[in-house]
Amino acid sequence: MSTLAPRAAQAASHPLDPLTADELAAAVKVLRADERIGPTARFWGVNLDEHHARTATPGEPRQARAVVLDPPTRAAFEVDLVLGEDPRAVAWRPLDPRNPGCSSEEARAAAAAVRADPRFREALALRGIHDMDLVMVDPESIGGFEPPEYAGRRLAWGSVWHRTSPDDNGYARPVQGVVPIIDMERLEVLHIEDHGVVPLATEPGDFHAGTVPERPGLRDLDVVQPDGPSFTVAGNEVDWQGWSLRIGFTHREGLVLHDVSYAGRPIAKRLAINEMYVPYFDPASTQYRKNFFDWGEYGGGPLTNALELGCDCLGVIHYFDAAVLGGDGEPRVIPNAICMHEEDDGILWKHHNGRTGRTDVRRSRRLIVSTFVTVANYDYGFYWSFYQDGAIGLEIKMTGILSATGIHDDENPAYARRVAPNVAVTNHQHFFAVRLDMAVDGPLCRLKEVTAQPEPDPGLDPYGNAVRTLATPITSESDAARTNDASRALHWRVESAEATNRMGEPTAYRLHVENTARLPVRENSVCARRAPFVSRHLWATAYDPDRRHVGGEYPNQAEPGSDGVQVWQREDRSLDPAELVLWAVVGSHHYPRPEDWPVMPVAKARLRLEPDGFFDRNPALDVPVPRGHSAPAAGGCCHSGDA
């Protein structure tokens, strides 16, 4: 059973609450009234100025930052806005019009222009495709592969797919070899590349209910909380089992968590998926350009799913809606954009005393705040979990449809895996940059890298089994580009600069980046030059409100490597101590397999924050025995036997 938890009455607006549809509409009205843009203006989001929200005096109007493009004049602007009762623009800064990301509305208009182009229709006719209503075109960011003859233009290239019916899975039928080059300002096709006819896939790739017979024997599994959930919600503020946090949402990142604390003690100021980079490793004509900043070139907010009870979320659910701005300037509300629920997580702690027969065990409960984002063919779930022992987990779920390439009947591709007749999927990677604004027991923190080190002095280690815990301080930004190493039990420790525990140590949290990858390409490749941040598994910087995105503010068609964390670190600011921002890079190398086709079972990647001297002892000793199980005097599975 899945049920909805009652939605709390909307509390008075908090400065960090997500922008509302009314605020987005007011911002667009202000922008459209300015003579610098015309009636065909396009928009790439309005984001809350979070730094101002945290520092403003009570009652002061909120501020925001908008990105607007005016294609006829080849102009683009970043605009600072004051909202509230008298919304107005206070600053306009010109942008390179190539650099803002592409909205879904802009992409749909570009796809329609491609389908209407006679050269495109002629190329598809050579492949037996005549009904343009069954053709899918995904305009893709062209970063790093701009044809020199079109220098200075806002460009995209199109990946092309064919359906056999309107509800067919078009991503199962790539149209190999046809590549339209698109002027995104004029919404016109500049050139059609035709690399030769490759047979289309004939095997259907459908996976809707009823496509295959359902397996028998699966019985209902109900999640029931007869007394309701253990969390409380007031507006966007959540409290659960000692945890407190605020739900946020932005155009670029989607779900954001603010002011995360436990028992009133701060742990993190802000947690979010800051960027996603997906490079492909194949020189094939429809593959070699594929390297995407999914957040910086498209935006995670508008691509967020409306979640469904019983399918995306199971149990007693509380949903949060989210307002986003379309590329056409129309605000819309995504219902159920964020799901929150409790979940049993197995054993929290346990001990069986073999001498007395006594067993003590407690079950773990976790609070999950989740969202799902669809970027064309791929679907990504982001699940933040909060545990009763003070730990925080992030689990990233990758599913959806693999981005395929067409191949000849007898072709055995070197850089891809065959998954169906005439269909292969290229080797590729997914990198998720997770921004962690840490605030362990206060705003100032220090960073240490912790490893296991064998004792080097034989005089101190006569048996050869002495191992020290080596904690190396990371004191400046130039030294804060770090690489994971599981062979040395490496993790990172974020220490409070202000508080100590009863052992006299700084209170701290440790960070484990459980899934990592390294970019396996030449250093001078477009991939390596565009996304230097993926070359390390952790970066650390001192907080700066203007440095918001690990891969740069506007990566679309930007000079590779010209902005981002690797540039900021050249200033070598002190981290001893600092308002510490960690940029953890979770990675997954995807070797495709036939079992991933036609829709991919979830693959997972994780990171974990856990208390390390933040508490004086196990903070979960007070978790009660589950109701309905016996107290110690009566025996029972959770607390039994004689003392």
XYZ file of C-alpha atoms in Angstrom:
643
model
C 0.000 0.000 0.000
C 1.156 3.527 -0.770
C -0.524 6.514 0.791
C -0.020 10.232 0.900
C 1.054 11.891 4.097
C -1.038 14.988 4.747
C 0.461 18.082 3.164
C 1.250 20.622 5.819
C -0.331 24.018 5.523
C 2.061 26.293 3.659
C 4.097 28.161 6.219
C 5.263 31.750 5.786
C 7.803 31.941 2.981
C 11.370 31.303 4.082
C 14.193 33.162 2.284
C 15.636 29.859 1.004
C 12.351 28.404 -0.240
C 12.322 27.656 -3.981
C 11.058 30.383 -6.266
C 7.313 30.187 -6.826
C 5.477 30.253 -10.154
C 4.270 33.783 -9.297
C 7.833 34.943 -8.684
C 8.975 33.411 -11.967
C 6.117 35.121 -13.823
C 6.988 38.463 -12.213
C 10.619 38.057 -13.233
C 9.672 37.336 -16.852
C 7.367 40.361 -16.918
C 10.231 42.595 -15.802
C 12.572 41.142 -18.422
C 10.080 41.412 -21.275
C 9.443 45.060 -20.464
C 13.081 45.948 -21.165
C 13.983 47.261 -24.611
C 17.066 45.039 -24.783
C 14.960 42.002 -25.646
C 12.146 41.513 -28.105
C 9.003 39.375 -28.321
C 10.915 36.251 -29.419
C 13.186 36.207 -26.348
C 14.139 32.837 -24.918
C 14.868 32.064 -21.298
C 17.237 29.739 -19.523
C 16.029 29.844 -15.972
C 15.657 32.168 -13.028
C 17.557 31.147 -9.897
C 17.229 32.381 -6.346
C 20.217 34.392 -5.106
C 20.926 32.119 -2.161
C 23.809 34.184 -0.810
C 21.539 37.212 -0.542
C 18.810 35.037 0.983
C 21.193 34.020 3.767
C 22.567 37.501 4.453
C 19.564 39.783 3.886
C 17.833 41.547 6.737
C 14.391 40.206 7.739
C 11.652 41.424 5.420
C 14.040 42.376 2.635
C 12.765 41.278 -0.818
C 14.334 38.202 -2.294
C 16.713 38.512 -5.222
C 17.251 36.296 -8.235
C 19.419 35.880 -11.307
C 17.928 35.269 -14.765
C 19.394 34.269 -18.117
C 17.646 35.590 -21.223
C 18.513 35.380 -24.921
C 17.384 37.618 -27.785
C 18.098 35.616 -30.963
C 17.361 38.338 -33.564
C 20.074 40.587 -32.115
C 22.402 37.691 -31.194
C 22.426 38.939 -27.607
C 22.197 37.239 -24.238
C 22.188 38.623 -20.718
C 22.540 37.606 -17.113
C 20.154 39.795 -15.147
C 20.010 40.514 -11.413
C 16.462 40.956 -10.162
C 14.760 42.167 -7.020
C 11.480 40.355 -6.417
C 8.749 41.099 -3.880
C 6.089 43.778 -4.183
C 8.127 45.933 -6.577
C 9.982 43.520 -8.881
C 12.695 45.140 -10.973
C 15.992 44.493 -12.730
C 19.039 46.028 -11.089
C 21.850 44.841 -13.377
C 22.215 43.512 -16.923
C 25.473 41.766 -17.866
C 26.061 40.706 -21.488
C 26.856 37.052 -22.113
C 28.297 35.276 -25.109
C 25.000 34.182 -26.719
C 26.464 30.736 -27.423
C 26.979 29.920 -23.760
C 23.559 29.669 -22.057
C 22.066 26.194 -21.944
C 19.372 24.843 -24.226
C 15.799 24.580 -22.961
C 13.383 21.835 -23.935
C 11.280 24.391 -25.809
C 14.288 25.546 -27.834
C 15.227 21.929 -28.553
C 11.721 21.089 -29.776
C 11.726 24.095 -32.118
C 15.117 23.075 -33.493
C 13.921 19.484 -34.036
C 10.900 20.752 -35.982
C 13.204 22.847 -38.182
C 15.334 19.783 -38.929
C 12.333 17.642 -39.855
C 11.133 20.383 -42.253
C 14.491 20.699 -44.031
C 14.437 19.262 -47.604
C 18.038 18.031 -47.357
C 17.215 16.119 -44.209
C 14.139 14.587 -45.794
C 16.180 13.544 -48.810
C 18.798 11.839 -46.612
C 16.099 9.928 -44.742
C 14.348 8.941 -47.963
C 17.541 7.128 -48.959
C 16.931 4.992 -45.862
C 13.279 4.340 -46.631
C 11.985 6.883 -44.094
C 9.301 9.234 -45.408
C 6.939 10.024 -42.522
C 8.584 12.849 -40.579
C 6.038 12.496 -37.774
C 7.797 9.246 -36.851
C 11.266 10.801 -36.811
C 12.832 11.912 -33.526
C 15.614 14.505 -33.496
C 17.487 15.318 -30.290
C 19.496 18.541 -30.629
C 22.731 17.860 -28.749
C 25.294 20.284 -27.360
C 28.240 20.557 -29.721
C 30.863 21.691 -27.203
C 34.415 21.227 -28.428
C 33.416 20.133 -31.946
C 32.245 23.376 -33.550
C 32.900 23.298 -37.311
C 35.325 26.150 -38.054
C 33.164 27.422 -40.923
C 30.419 28.187 -38.390
C 32.600 29.834 -35.763
C 30.771 32.282 -33.514
C 27.337 30.726 -33.966
C 25.160 29.115 -31.307
C 25.149 25.533 -32.552
C 23.818 22.073 -31.931
C 24.024 18.788 -33.793
C 21.157 16.352 -34.081
C 20.983 12.686 -33.195
C 18.259 11.035 -35.262
C 15.920 8.151 -34.438
C 13.032 6.430 -36.188
C 9.785 5.046 -34.797
C 7.469 2.580 -36.488
C 4.430 4.006 -34.682
C 3.768 7.057 -32.483
C 4.212 5.084 -29.230
C 7.221 3.065 -30.421
C 10.566 3.281 -28.605
C 12.450 5.364 -31.148
C 15.693 5.136 -29.200
C 15.849 1.476 -30.275
C 16.213 2.531 -33.932
C 19.126 4.936 -34.425
C 19.430 6.474 -37.884
C 23.153 6.042 -38.253
C 25.201 8.423 -40.383
C 22.777 11.362 -40.701
C 23.918 14.357 -38.663
C 22.230 17.754 -39.016
C 24.241 20.793 -37.878
C 21.809 23.377 -36.484
C 21.969 27.141 -35.975
C 20.085 27.421 -32.697
C 19.477 31.168 -32.955
C 17.964 31.095 -36.437
C 16.498 27.616 -35.909
C 17.734 26.501 -39.291
C 19.811 23.627 -40.611
C 23.256 24.718 -41.762
C 24.430 21.410 -43.142
C 23.492 17.738 -43.312
C 26.313 15.257 -42.872
C 25.628 11.913 -44.552
C 28.185 9.236 -43.721
C 26.483 6.451 -45.667
C 23.479 4.190 -45.286
C 23.481 1.715 -42.398
C 20.560 -0.735 -42.055
C 17.910 0.260 -39.556
C 17.131 -2.024 -36.649
C 14.175 -4.300 -37.303
C 13.756 -5.715 -33.797
C 11.266 -3.749 -31.690
C 12.542 -2.163 -28.498
C 9.252 -1.710 -26.695
C 8.976 -2.367 -22.976
C 5.537 -1.034 -22.079
C 3.253 -3.167 -19.916
C 1.865 -6.013 -21.988
C 4.826 -6.122 -24.391
C 5.997 -9.368 -22.804
C 3.954 -11.774 -20.661
C 4.179 -10.900 -16.978
C 5.974 -13.347 -14.703
C 3.669 -15.173 -12.279
C 3.900 -15.576 -8.533
C 4.700 -12.005 -7.426
C 2.483 -11.136 -4.466
C 1.613 -7.773 -2.990
C 4.050 -6.121 -0.582
C 2.411 -3.390 1.470
C 4.220 -0.649 3.359
C 1.911 0.483 6.141
C 2.325 3.126 8.843
C -1.016 3.089 10.652
C -0.021 5.996 12.904
C 1.402 8.015 10.039
C 5.024 8.868 9.301
C 7.580 9.905 11.921
C 8.567 13.098 10.101
C 6.959 16.510 10.414
C 6.792 19.114 7.670
C 6.234 22.862 7.958
C 6.419 24.489 4.541
C 9.774 23.275 3.209
C 11.278 22.480 6.615
C 11.523 18.817 7.613
C 12.212 17.290 11.034
C 12.801 13.587 11.606
C 14.567 11.611 14.351
C 16.816 14.505 15.363
C 17.424 15.620 11.774
C 16.366 19.005 10.467
C 16.699 20.246 6.881
C 15.072 22.475 4.305
C 13.971 21.421 0.815
C 15.177 23.655 -2.009
C 15.052 23.531 -5.800
C 16.881 25.352 -8.598
C 16.731 25.510 -12.376
C 20.281 24.208 -12.765
C 20.557 21.564 -10.023
C 16.986 20.553 -9.271
C 16.729 19.232 -5.701
C 18.815 21.108 -3.096
C 19.001 20.464 0.647
C 19.676 23.435 2.936
C 20.735 23.766 6.574
C 21.176 20.101 7.428
C 21.558 19.608 11.185
C 21.263 16.904 13.829
C 19.949 17.659 17.325
C 20.349 21.353 16.568
C 24.016 20.981 15.572
C 24.861 22.059 11.994
C 26.501 19.590 9.628
C 26.093 21.042 6.136
C 24.862 24.355 4.818
C 23.952 22.988 1.402
C 23.905 19.639 -0.445
C 23.186 19.236 -4.169
C 24.085 17.432 -7.372
C 26.008 20.302 -8.941
C 26.891 18.960 -12.391
C 26.691 15.820 -14.497
C 29.148 15.073 -17.285
C 28.661 12.165 -19.696
C 31.417 11.431 -22.258
C 31.210 8.725 -24.934
C 34.253 6.899 -26.337
C 33.627 6.097 -29.982
C 34.850 7.771 -33.199
C 31.661 6.748 -35.051
C 29.954 9.585 -36.909
C 26.993 9.852 -34.533
C 29.016 9.226 -31.371
C 32.300 11.124 -31.322
C 30.719 14.462 -30.441
C 28.858 13.059 -27.431
C 30.136 14.704 -24.262
C 27.455 16.446 -22.261
C 27.227 18.747 -19.260
C 23.658 17.690 -18.546
C 23.125 20.354 -15.881
C 25.204 23.162 -17.423
C 23.937 22.672 -20.968
C 20.306 21.710 -20.278
C 19.396 22.159 -16.592
C 18.216 19.521 -14.131
C 15.236 21.492 -12.783
C 12.929 21.558 -15.826
C 13.808 17.930 -16.639
C 12.592 16.718 -13.234
C 9.807 14.111 -13.312
C 6.380 14.325 -11.737
C 6.516 11.254 -9.483
C 3.700 8.733 -9.096
C 2.526 7.158 -5.880
C 3.128 3.411 -5.744
C 5.499 3.459 -8.730
C 8.305 5.940 -8.069
C 7.699 6.082 -4.313
C 6.357 3.353 -2.040
C 4.979 3.842 1.453
C 3.510 6.847 3.223
C 4.695 9.690 1.025
C 5.017 13.436 1.340
C 5.516 15.264 -1.935
C 6.920 18.695 -2.710
C 5.976 20.460 -5.939
C 8.489 22.587 -7.861
C 8.035 25.606 -10.119
C 10.243 25.908 -13.202
C 10.517 28.357 -16.079
C 10.224 27.137 -19.656
C 12.409 28.437 -22.438
C 9.361 30.285 -23.755
C 9.073 32.278 -20.532
C 6.076 30.352 -19.224
C 6.272 29.140 -15.615
C 4.885 25.723 -14.822
C 4.591 23.642 -11.691
C 5.933 20.085 -11.606
C 3.590 18.242 -9.229
C 5.243 15.747 -6.906
C 8.721 16.741 -8.060
C 10.309 15.618 -4.792
C 9.329 12.522 -2.813
C 9.972 11.992 0.885
C 9.307 8.829 2.846
C 10.632 6.554 5.573
C 12.058 3.148 4.837
C 13.180 0.152 6.854
C 16.917 -0.320 6.304
C 17.616 -3.649 7.945
C 19.791 -4.009 11.025
C 20.985 -0.834 12.731
C 23.029 -2.593 15.403
C 23.081 -6.036 17.004
C 24.923 -8.263 19.447
C 24.264 -11.832 20.545
C 25.918 -12.831 23.828
C 26.973 -16.441 23.394
C 27.490 -16.907 27.138
C 24.103 -15.735 28.320
C 21.999 -16.247 25.208
C 20.902 -12.611 25.311
C 20.397 -10.817 21.988
C 20.076 -7.072 21.544
C 19.152 -5.788 18.094
C 17.587 -2.653 16.647
C 16.252 -2.105 13.174
C 17.377 0.871 11.160
C 14.982 3.415 9.764
C 16.027 6.003 7.209
C 14.413 9.116 5.766
C 14.732 9.371 1.984
C 14.361 12.580 -0.026
C 14.420 11.775 -3.726
C 13.840 13.054 -7.218
C 14.118 11.712 -10.772
C 15.425 13.560 -13.821
C 15.096 12.463 -17.454
C 17.683 13.727 -19.953
C 16.365 12.507 -23.329
C 17.006 8.736 -23.231
C 18.567 8.413 -19.753
C 16.768 8.612 -16.401
C 18.571 9.456 -13.160
C 17.284 9.081 -9.619
C 18.912 10.982 -6.757
C 18.189 9.590 -3.300
C 19.438 11.409 -0.201
C 19.121 9.234 2.908
C 19.334 10.283 6.550
C 20.031 7.624 9.158
C 19.390 7.293 12.889
C 23.126 6.946 13.580
C 23.849 10.392 12.118
C 25.002 9.236 8.676
C 23.977 10.787 5.361
C 23.970 8.794 2.127
C 23.528 9.685 -1.512
C 22.520 6.943 -3.927
C 22.364 7.724 -7.646
C 20.208 5.392 -9.732
C 20.906 5.227 -13.462
C 18.255 3.733 -15.733
C 16.346 4.526 -18.920
C 17.410 3.754 -22.488
C 21.007 3.490 -23.638
C 22.161 5.891 -26.362
C 22.666 3.516 -29.285
C 24.431 3.562 -32.613
C 23.492 1.726 -35.800
C 25.839 -0.916 -37.197
C 26.064 -3.103 -40.307
C 24.871 -6.704 -40.223
C 28.352 -8.191 -39.891
C 29.971 -5.351 -37.956
C 31.741 -6.047 -34.678
C 32.366 -2.550 -33.279
C 35.622 -1.940 -31.434
C 34.296 0.778 -29.124
C 30.751 -0.425 -28.517
C 28.805 -3.544 -27.530
C 26.160 -5.160 -29.689
C 22.858 -5.311 -27.818
C 20.436 -6.143 -30.654
C 20.576 -6.781 -34.417
C 22.101 -3.685 -36.088
C 22.288 -1.898 -32.717
C 25.316 -1.270 -30.506
C 25.951 0.914 -27.477
C 29.162 2.851 -27.021
C 31.351 2.605 -23.924
C 30.771 5.727 -21.852
C 30.932 7.209 -18.367
C 28.707 9.160 -15.995
C 30.274 11.695 -13.641
C 28.201 13.359 -10.917
C 29.776 16.331 -9.158
C 28.208 16.609 -5.709
C 28.542 19.967 -3.989
C 28.810 19.703 -0.202
C 28.915 23.043 1.642
C 30.111 21.756 5.001
C 29.425 23.405 8.350
C 30.323 20.840 11.016
C 29.419 22.455 14.350
C 29.897 25.879 12.798
C 30.751 27.657 9.541
C 34.538 27.135 9.629
C 36.017 23.704 8.955
C 39.292 22.006 8.107
C 39.944 19.124 5.712
C 42.190 16.097 6.232
C 42.931 13.095 4.033
C 42.990 9.910 6.086
C 44.823 6.732 5.053
C 46.136 3.522 6.582
C 49.956 3.555 6.830
C 52.128 0.598 7.848
C 54.519 1.470 10.663
C 57.841 2.294 8.910
C 60.029 1.757 11.998
C 60.768 -1.975 12.592
C 61.807 -1.112 16.129
C 58.242 -0.089 16.871
C 56.744 -2.985 14.924
C 58.478 -6.249 15.894
C 55.630 -8.393 14.550
C 55.126 -6.541 11.265
C 51.451 -5.813 11.798
C 51.398 -2.258 13.179
C 49.379 0.196 11.105
C 48.904 3.884 11.826
C 46.023 6.100 10.827
C 47.650 8.945 8.934
C 45.640 12.185 8.787
C 47.220 14.664 6.347
C 45.936 18.256 6.554
C 44.820 19.851 3.281
C 45.536 23.476 4.062
C 45.214 25.312 0.739
C 43.304 25.058 -2.511
C 46.359 24.199 -4.618
C 46.694 20.964 -2.649
C 42.974 20.185 -2.619
C 42.581 18.156 -5.815
C 42.539 14.623 -4.455
C 42.264 11.062 -5.763
C 40.551 8.181 -4.033
C 42.484 5.007 -3.185
C 40.589 2.112 -1.656
C 43.816 0.124 -1.263
C 44.891 2.573 1.463
C 41.429 2.816 3.079
C 41.410 6.452 2.017
C 38.660 8.824 3.078
C 38.388 12.515 3.898
C 37.637 14.032 7.286
C 35.908 17.396 7.696
C 36.717 18.789 11.127
C 35.049 21.598 13.008
C 37.350 24.550 13.638
C 35.365 25.408 16.761
C 34.061 22.328 18.612
C 35.709 19.323 20.249
C 34.386 16.051 21.630
C 35.058 14.527 25.051
C 38.315 13.017 23.737
C 39.577 16.508 22.981
C 39.418 15.909 19.219
C 37.672 18.240 16.753
C 34.158 17.055 16.026
C 34.044 15.807 12.465
C 32.332 14.011 9.611
C 34.109 11.689 7.221
C 33.393 11.467 3.490
C 33.547 8.210 1.529
C 33.222 8.475 -2.260
C 32.276 4.878 -2.874
C 32.080 4.852 -6.685
C 34.747 6.559 -8.755
C 36.089 6.465 -12.297
C 38.972 7.986 -14.247
C 38.614 9.424 -17.744
C 40.411 6.877 -19.987
C 41.211 9.249 -22.874
C 44.177 11.239 -24.162
C 44.957 14.393 -22.194
C 44.531 16.583 -25.269
C 41.106 15.155 -26.113
C 38.016 17.341 -26.081
C 36.613 15.356 -23.152
C 39.687 15.869 -20.971
C 39.973 19.579 -21.829
C 36.263 20.343 -21.374
C 35.792 18.653 -17.995
C 39.051 18.774 -16.004
C 37.093 18.367 -12.781
C 36.514 14.667 -13.513
C 40.271 14.037 -13.292
C 40.023 14.023 -9.477
C 37.592 12.485 -7.018
C 37.496 15.380 -4.563
C 38.147 19.101 -4.846
C 37.946 21.599 -2.009
C 37.582 25.374 -2.189
C 36.817 28.244 0.119
C 33.235 29.434 -0.286
C 32.666 32.160 -2.868
C 29.080 33.097 -3.813
C 30.085 33.698 -7.438
C 31.647 30.264 -7.875
C 28.614 28.088 -8.066
C 29.271 25.312 -10.567
C 32.223 22.942 -10.646
C 32.494 22.878 -14.450
C 32.010 26.599 -14.909
C 29.024 28.920 -14.973
C 28.253 28.489 -18.686
C 29.988 25.455 -20.228
C 27.946 25.394 -23.445
C 30.397 26.189 -26.281
C 32.795 27.754 -23.783
C 36.539 27.568 -24.344
C 37.444 24.129 -22.910
C 38.790 24.396 -19.375
C 38.397 28.186 -19.183
C 36.208 28.148 -16.055
C 35.586 25.822 -13.170
C 37.195 24.488 -10.029
C 40.584 23.847 -11.649
C 40.782 27.564 -12.519
C 39.622 28.810 -9.119
C 42.264 26.773 -7.340
C 45.051 28.784 -8.949
C 44.328 31.490 -6.376
C 45.428 29.010 -3.706
C 43.227 30.386 -0.951
C 43.672 29.064 2.544
C 41.530 26.200 3.810
C 42.904 26.410 7.352
C 40.144 26.992 8.310
C 37.539 28.074 5.759
C 33.881 28.007 4.866
C 34.638 24.723 3.182
C 33.011 23.644 -0.077
C 33.701 20.065 -1.172
C 33.150 18.990 -4.765
C 32.990 15.182 -4.692
C 33.023 13.454 -8.083
C 31.062 10.196 -8.157
C 31.826 8.205 -11.285
C 30.509 5.176 -13.146
C 32.156 3.524 -16.151
C 29.477 1.892 -18.246
C 30.452 -1.190 -20.210
C 27.130 -1.866 -21.953
C 25.671 -5.364 -21.795
C 22.752 -7.037 -23.570
C 20.837 -7.132 -20.279
C 20.753 -3.314 -20.370
C 18.539 -3.425 -23.485
C 15.935 -2.196 -24.377
C 15.578 -0.485 -20.995
C 18.325 -0.548 -18.413
C 17.888 -2.069 -14.948
C 19.014 0.409 -12.323
C 22.764 0.771 -11.818
C 23.862 2.549 -8.634
C 26.643 4.843 -7.496
C 27.065 6.214 -3.976
C 28.785 8.500 -1.540
C 28.426 8.635 2.237
C 28.967 11.139 5.025
C 29.229 9.621 8.485
C 29.971 11.074 11.925
C 33.600 10.727 13.029
C 33.846 11.994 16.593
C 30.837 14.220 16.074
C 29.152 12.240 18.859
C 30.773 10.952 22.049
C 29.360 7.453 21.520
C 26.807 5.595 19.412
C 23.940 8.088 18.952
C 21.500 5.312 18.064
C 21.443 3.616 21.481
C 18.091 5.259 22.132
C 16.323 3.752 19.115
C 13.381 1.818 20.570
C 12.587 -1.840 20.138
C 10.084 -2.121 17.275
C 6.535 -2.021 18.561
C 4.953 -5.469 18.753
C 8.168 -7.215 19.740
C 8.873 -8.386 23.218
C 10.505 -6.446 26.002
C 13.562 -8.104 27.577
C 11.668 -9.671 30.466
C 9.358 -11.502 28.103
C 11.953 -12.501 25.540
C 11.634 -11.716 21.853
C 13.723 -11.292 18.711
C 14.911 -7.738 19.305
C 15.833 -7.873 22.972
C 15.849 -11.280 24.570
C 17.496 -13.676 26.985
C 18.694 -13.343 30.551
C 21.241 -10.814 31.650
